[in-house]
C-alpha positions as a Python dict, from the first residue, in 0.01 Angstrom:
ca = {
    (1, 'M'): (0, 0, 0),
    (2, 'S'): (244, 281, -78),
    (3, 'E'): (390, 508, 190),
    (4, 'T'): (204, 810, 50),
    (5, 'S'): (-138, 638, 63),
    (6, 'R'): (-98, 488, 414),
    (7, 'C'): (-303, 657, 687),
    (8, 'R'): (-74, 833, 936),
    (9, 'P'): (-176, 954, 1284),
    (10, 'D'): (-75, 1309, 1192),
    (11, 'D'): (-336, 1311, 914),
    (12, 'L'): (-629, 1262, 1152),
    (13, 'R'): (-828, 1582, 1194),
    (14, 'E'): (-1098, 1492, 1446),
    (15, 'A'): (-1346, 1226, 1553),
    (16, 'I'): (-1707, 1268, 1442),
    (17, 'S'): (-2029, 1091, 1535),
    (18, 'I'): (-2234, 939, 1252),
    (19, 'H'): (-2568, 761, 1236),
    (20, 'T'): (-2565, 437, 1039),
    (21, 'R'): (-2700, 82, 1044),
    (22, 'K'): (-2537, -222, 1199),
    (23, 'V'): (-2600, -564, 1044),
    (24, 'T'): (-2699, -783, 1339),
    (25, 'D'): (-2742, -1107, 1144),
    (26, 'S'): (-2767, -1225, 783),
    (27, 'C'): (-2801, -1536, 569),
    (28, 'T'): (-2795, -1646, 207),
    (29, 'D'): (-3061, -1865, 53),
    (30, 'K'): (-3095, -2073, -262),
    (31, 'D'): (-3460, -2166, -321),
    (32, 'C'): (-3585, -2418, -576),
    (33, 'I'): (-3956, -2335, -593),
    (34, 'E'): (-4133, -2633, -749),
    (35, 'D'): (-4472, -2627, -923),
    (36, 'L'): (-4555, -2265, -846),
    (37, 'R'): (-4904, -2182, -972),
    (38, 'V'): (-4935, -1898, -1224),
    (39, 'Y'): (-5248, -1681, -1222),
    (40, 'L'): (-5291, -1573, -1585),
    (41, 'C'): (-5457, -1264, -1726),
    (42, 'Q'): (-5800, -1326, -1879),
    (43, 'D'): (-5682, -1317, -2242),
    (44, 'S'): (-5383, -1538, -2158),
    (45, 'Q'): (-5608, -1791, -1985),
    (46, 'T'): (-5824, -1814, -2299),
    (47, 'I'): (-5513, -1884, -2509),
    (48, 'L'): (-5388, -2148, -2264),
    (49, 'D'): (-5717, -2339, -2279),
    (50, 'G'): (-5664, -2401, -2651),
    (51, 'A'): (-5285, -2436, -2659),
    (52, 'A'): (-5106, -2751, -2769),
    (53, 'S'): (-4778, -2682, -2585),
    (54, 'V'): (-4637, -2425, -2344),
    (55, 'R'): (-4287, -2309, -2252),
    (56, 'A'): (-4218, -2062, -1972),
    (57, 'R'): (-3987, -1790, -2100),
    (58, 'S'): (-3895, -1565, -1806),
    (59, 'A'): (-3976, -1460, -1451),
    (60, 'E'): (-3944, -1104, -1321),
    (61, 'L'): (-3957, -1019, -951),
    (62, 'L'): (-4206, -733, -913),
    (63, 'Y'): (-4208, -679, -537),
    (64, 'A'): (-4123, -840, -204),
    (65, 'Y'): (-4344, -770, 98),
    (66, 'I'): (-4152, -806, 426),
    (67, 'D'): (-4291, -844, 778),
    (68, 'V'): (-4081, -864, 1096),
    (69, 'E'): (-4211, -1007, 1424),
    (70, 'P'): (-4029, -1122, 1741),
    (71, 'V'): (-3995, -1494, 1801),
    (72, 'A'): (-4185, -1610, 2108),
    (73, 'F'): (-3964, -1756, 2384),
    (74, 'Q'): (-3643, -1684, 2189),
    (75, 'R'): (-3506, -1352, 2301),
    (76, 'S'): (-3353, -1115, 2046),
    (77, 'H'): (-3461, -1330, 1748),
    (78, 'Y'): (-3712, -1227, 1484),
    (79, 'C'): (-3917, -1395, 1214),
    (80, 'I'): (-3886, -1239, 869),
    (81, 'D'): (-4186, -1336, 656),
    (82, 'I'): (-4135, -1252, 289),
    (83, 'T'): (-4388, -1272, 6),
    (84, 'F'): (-4246, -1251, -346),
    (85, 'Y'): (-4459, -1145, -644),
    (86, 'Y'): (-4339, -1252, -991),
    (87, 'R'): (-4452, -1168, -1344),
    (88, 'I'): (-4428, -1483, -1557),
    (89, 'L'): (-4406, -1480, -1937),
    (90, 'A'): (-4463, -1799, -2138),
    (91, 'D'): (-4497, -1894, -2506),
    (92, 'T'): (-4768, -2122, -2644),
    (93, 'V'): (-4821, -2301, -2976),
    (94, 'S'): (-5169, -2374, -3111),
    (95, 'G'): (-5160, -2581, -3432),
    (96, 'M'): (-4972, -2406, -3715),
    (97, 'S'): (-5033, -2053, -3584),
    (98, 'R'): (-4762, -1821, -3459),
    (99, 'P'): (-4663, -1855, -3091),
    (100, 'N'): (-4866, -1649, -2844),
    (101, 'T'): (-4736, -1490, -2525),
    (102, 'L'): (-4895, -1563, -2190),
    (103, 'C'): (-4861, -1325, -1896),
    (104, 'G'): (-4947, -1403, -1536),
    (105, 'L'): (-4863, -1368, -1169),
    (106, 'A'): (-4693, -1616, -935),
    (107, 'V'): (-4664, -1572, -557),
    (108, 'F'): (-4417, -1738, -321),
    (109, 'S'): (-4383, -1696, 57),
    (110, 'K'): (-4097, -1797, 284),
    (111, 'R'): (-3971, -1738, 639),
    (112, 'A'): (-3630, -1683, 794),
    (113, 'V'): (-3530, -1644, 1161),
    (114, 'L'): (-3238, -1415, 1243),
    (115, 'C'): (-3089, -1244, 1550),
    (116, 'G'): (-3193, -881, 1569),
    (117, 'E'): (-3051, -797, 1913),
    (118, 'D'): (-3251, -632, 2191),
    (119, 'S'): (-3371, -274, 2199),
    (120, 'N'): (-3625, -124, 2436),
    (121, 'A'): (-3620, 222, 2282),
    (122, 'K'): (-3920, 333, 2078),
    (123, 'I'): (-3788, 507, 1768),
    (124, 'F'): (-3987, 783, 1599),
    (125, 'T'): (-3876, 991, 1300),
    (126, 'S'): (-4034, 1250, 1074),
    (127, 'R'): (-4105, 965, 830),
    (128, 'T'): (-4308, 763, 1081),
    (129, 'L'): (-4673, 740, 974),
    (130, 'L'): (-4889, 557, 1226),
    (131, 'G'): (-5122, 334, 1027),
    (132, 'G'): (-4978, 471, 704),
    (133, 'T'): (-4840, 297, 399),
    (134, 'D'): (-4520, 199, 581),
    (135, 'G'): (-4727, -42, 791),
    (136, 'L'): (-4575, 66, 1124),
    (137, 'S'): (-4755, 7, 1449),
    (138, 'R'): (-4673, 104, 1808),
    (139, 'R'): (-4536, -240, 1884),
    (140, 'G'): (-4309, -228, 1578),
    (141, 'F'): (-4117, 90, 1653),
    (142, 'N'): (-3823, -92, 1812),
    (143, 'H'): (-3802, -382, 1568),
    (144, 'P'): (-3492, -419, 1352),
    (145, 'T'): (-3514, -343, 982),
    (146, 'A'): (-3521, -641, 747),
    (147, 'V'): (-3346, -608, 410),
    (148, 'V'): (-3386, -864, 131),
    (149, 'E'): (-3165, -864, -179),
    (150, 'V'): (-3296, -1089, -457),
    (151, 'L'): (-3199, -1171, -815),
    (152, 'D'): (-3468, -1226, -1076),
    (153, 'P'): (-3539, -1601, -1059),
    (154, 'M'): (-3438, -1853, -1324),
    (155, 'V'): (-3714, -2051, -1496),
    (156, 'L'): (-3618, -2418, -1458),
    (157, 'S'): (-3927, -2588, -1602),
    (158, 'S'): (-4300, -2548, -1666),
    (159, 'R'): (-4605, -2764, -1719),
    (160, 'V'): (-4981, -2739, -1767),
    (161, 'R'): (-5239, -2935, -1573),
    (162, 'E'): (-5610, -2981, -1610),
    (163, 'V'): (-5788, -2845, -1305),
    (164, 'C'): (-5921, -3192, -1219),
    (165, 'D'): (-5559, -3317, -1204),
    (166, 'C'): (-5439, -3038, -973),
    (167, 'P'): (-5350, -3116, -609),
    (168, 'T'): (-5649, -3119, -378),
    (169, 'G'): (-5649, -2851, -112),
    (170, 'E'): (-5412, -2633, -313),
    (171, 'P'): (-5403, -2285, -154),
    (172, 'G'): (-5533, -2003, -368),
    (173, 'I'): (-5534, -1625, -362),
    (174, 'S'): (-5851, -1437, -278),
    (175, 'D'): (-5712, -1083, -277),
    (176, 'L'): (-5411, -903, -425),
    (177, 'P'): (-5259, -560, -355),
    (178, 'G'): (-5375, -302, -608),
    (179, 'E'): (-5015, -204, -682),
    (180, 'I'): (-4938, -560, -796),
    (181, 'C'): (-5248, -580, -1017),
    (182, 'S'): (-5145, -255, -1191),
    (183, 'Y'): (-4850, -438, -1350),
    (184, 'F'): (-5091, -636, -1571),
    (185, 'D'): (-5297, -512, -1865),
    (186, 'N'): (-5619, -686, -1764),
    (187, 'E'): (-5773, -872, -1473),
    (188, 'L'): (-5610, -1188, -1338),
    (189, 'V'): (-5805, -1513, -1330),
    (190, 'L'): (-5794, -1636, -970),
    (191, 'S'): (-6049, -1920, -999),
    (192, 'G'): (-6283, -2102, -1239),
    (193, 'E'): (-6019, -2182, -1503),
    (194, 'R'): (-6003, -2512, -1695),
    (195, 'R'): (-5624, -2540, -1717),
    (196, 'R'): (-5347, -2411, -1494),
    (197, 'L'): (-4985, -2323, -1567),
    (198, 'Y'): (-4716, -2421, -1316),
    (199, 'V'): (-4350, -2316, -1317),
    (200, 'T'): (-4041, -2421, -1123),
    (201, 'L'): (-3812, -2131, -1032),
    (202, 'G'): (-3460, -2106, -894),
    (203, 'Q'): (-3393, -1801, -678),
    (204, 'F'): (-3090, -1658, -495),
    (205, 'S'): (-3140, -1415, -207),
    (206, 'I'): (-2963, -1248, 86),
    (207, 'I'): (-3162, -1165, 399),
    (208, 'R'): (-3032, -949, 684),
    (209, 'L'): (-3148, -761, 992),
    (210, 'E'): (-3018, -411, 1067),
    (211, 'R'): (-3040, -173, 1363),
    (212, 'D'): (-2970, 199, 1378),
    (213, 'I'): (-2658, 288, 1578),
    (214, 'Q'): (-2433, 586, 1640),
    (215, 'V'): (-2057, 538, 1606),
    (216, 'V'): (-1755, 764, 1630),
    (217, 'I'): (-1510, 756, 1339),
    (218, 'P'): (-1186, 944, 1266),
    (219, 'T'): (-1179, 1188, 975),
    (220, 'L'): (-894, 1281, 743),
    (221, 'A'): (-1048, 1565, 545),
    (222, 'S'): (-1376, 1684, 406),
    (223, 'A'): (-1485, 1538, 75),
    (224, 'V'): (-1452, 1783, -214),
    (225, 'P'): (-1614, 1711, -553),
    (226, 'T'): (-1365, 1657, -835),
    (227, 'K'): (-1615, 1699, -1122),
    (228, 'S'): (-1641, 2044, -1281),
    (229, 'C'): (-1980, 2202, -1331),
    (230, 'C'): (-2100, 2310, -1676),
    (231, 'D'): (-1992, 2664, -1774),
    (232, 'H'): (-2339, 2776, -1877),
    (233, 'V'): (-2692, 2648, -1927),
    (234, 'G'): (-2724, 2438, -2240),
    (235, 'Y'): (-2356, 2352, -2255),
    (236, 'T'): (-2293, 2016, -2421),
    (237, 'E'): (-1974, 1831, -2502),
    (238, 'D'): (-1882, 1782, -2866),
    (239, 'P'): (-2036, 1441, -2955),
    (240, 'C'): (-1743, 1335, -3174),
    (241, 'D'): (-1493, 1411, -2897),
    (242, 'M'): (-1700, 1206, -2656),
    (243, 'F'): (-1733, 920, -2906),
    (244, 'S'): (-1359, 914, -2972),
    (245, 'R'): (-1292, 827, -2607),
    (246, 'I'): (-1520, 522, -2610),
    (247, 'A'): (-1327, 194, -2642),
    (248, 'F'): (-1413, -23, -2940),
    (249, 'P'): (-1648, -301, -2816),
    (250, 'V'): (-1467, -595, -2975),
    (251, 'H'): (-1650, -854, -2759),
    (252, 'E'): (-1989, -743, -2894),
    (253, 'F'): (-1900, -868, -3243),
    (254, 'F'): (-1845, -1232, -3150),
    (255, 'P'): (-2093, -1498, -3031),
    (256, 'K'): (-2069, -1553, -2658),
    (257, 'G'): (-2205, -1909, -2638),
    (258, 'C'): (-2213, -2100, -2310),
    (259, 'Q'): (-1929, -2007, -2077),
    (260, 'P'): (-1744, -2289, -1900),
    (261, 'G'): (-1857, -2338, -1544),
    (262, 'T'): (-2207, -2194, -1596),
    (263, 'D'): (-2542, -2367, -1616),
    (264, 'D'): (-2673, -2171, -1918),
    (265, 'C'): (-2694, -2475, -2147),
    (266, 'H'): (-2842, -2690, -1873),
    (267, 'V'): (-3113, -2438, -1789),
    (268, 'Q'): (-3212, -2385, -2152),
    (269, 'S'): (-3250, -2757, -2209),
    (270, 'E'): (-3478, -2792, -1909),
    (271, 'S'): (-3700, -2504, -2024),
    (272, 'S'): (-3809, -2688, -2338),
    (273, 'Y'): (-4167, -2692, -2457),
    (274, 'T'): (-4398, -2900, -2244),
    (275, 'T'): (-4716, -3058, -2369),
    (276, 'T'): (-5036, -2979, -2188),
    (277, 'G'): (-5223, -3218, -1971),
    (278, 'G'): (-4953, -3289, -1707),
}
């Protein structure tokens, strides 16, 4: 660090109080979710019943529902129950026809236990809606806030089973949030199907608990914007001048291939077409 950029005591203006969040505990997780059932849309289920082979193409994380509850007999620790909702796309081949695309929903739940520290204060803000969409209740006003950061999962493999070959006692879904159903063009088939699609996903996530705190920090100076505003309404920069400052994208003109140290080739080989029937 240069002498000019080093913070000197003479530069300090004052100490100010700010409201922020303190991370009380956190963890990373690497989940391999095996044989996750996919609930297909009605038209996709019809295609699957007559398909000769299936290959899962991609998985997109739509939403993660998070619930925080204190752990009984373990002070200051909390259970974080997370339910992930994924949109699964798969390709099928039926005879000599062109491949068809299947679309469906997969659901995965997991639990983590983290330290959230103690707080007896009941916190109310202008955003608090008792019984509203935020799901808050009186007993939850002093709970820490759970934050989950998740990457879209990797599709590791897929297979199709006849219903008679599926595990006995397999849990199903009887009801889904309306917001999740709105991501699909038509109704999902939750029961009564002849064949079922299963996928294995690999997922990376970070889970943490946070609490609101007030801290005092030193200040050097107020932040002043460095960007100039437009001179008048409708002002636009000359497009050729703007284009001339863009670097030539040399890397876009060459095949990227599989980079050393990655699992791209390995994952693609495992996502090969799978024949139906288990």
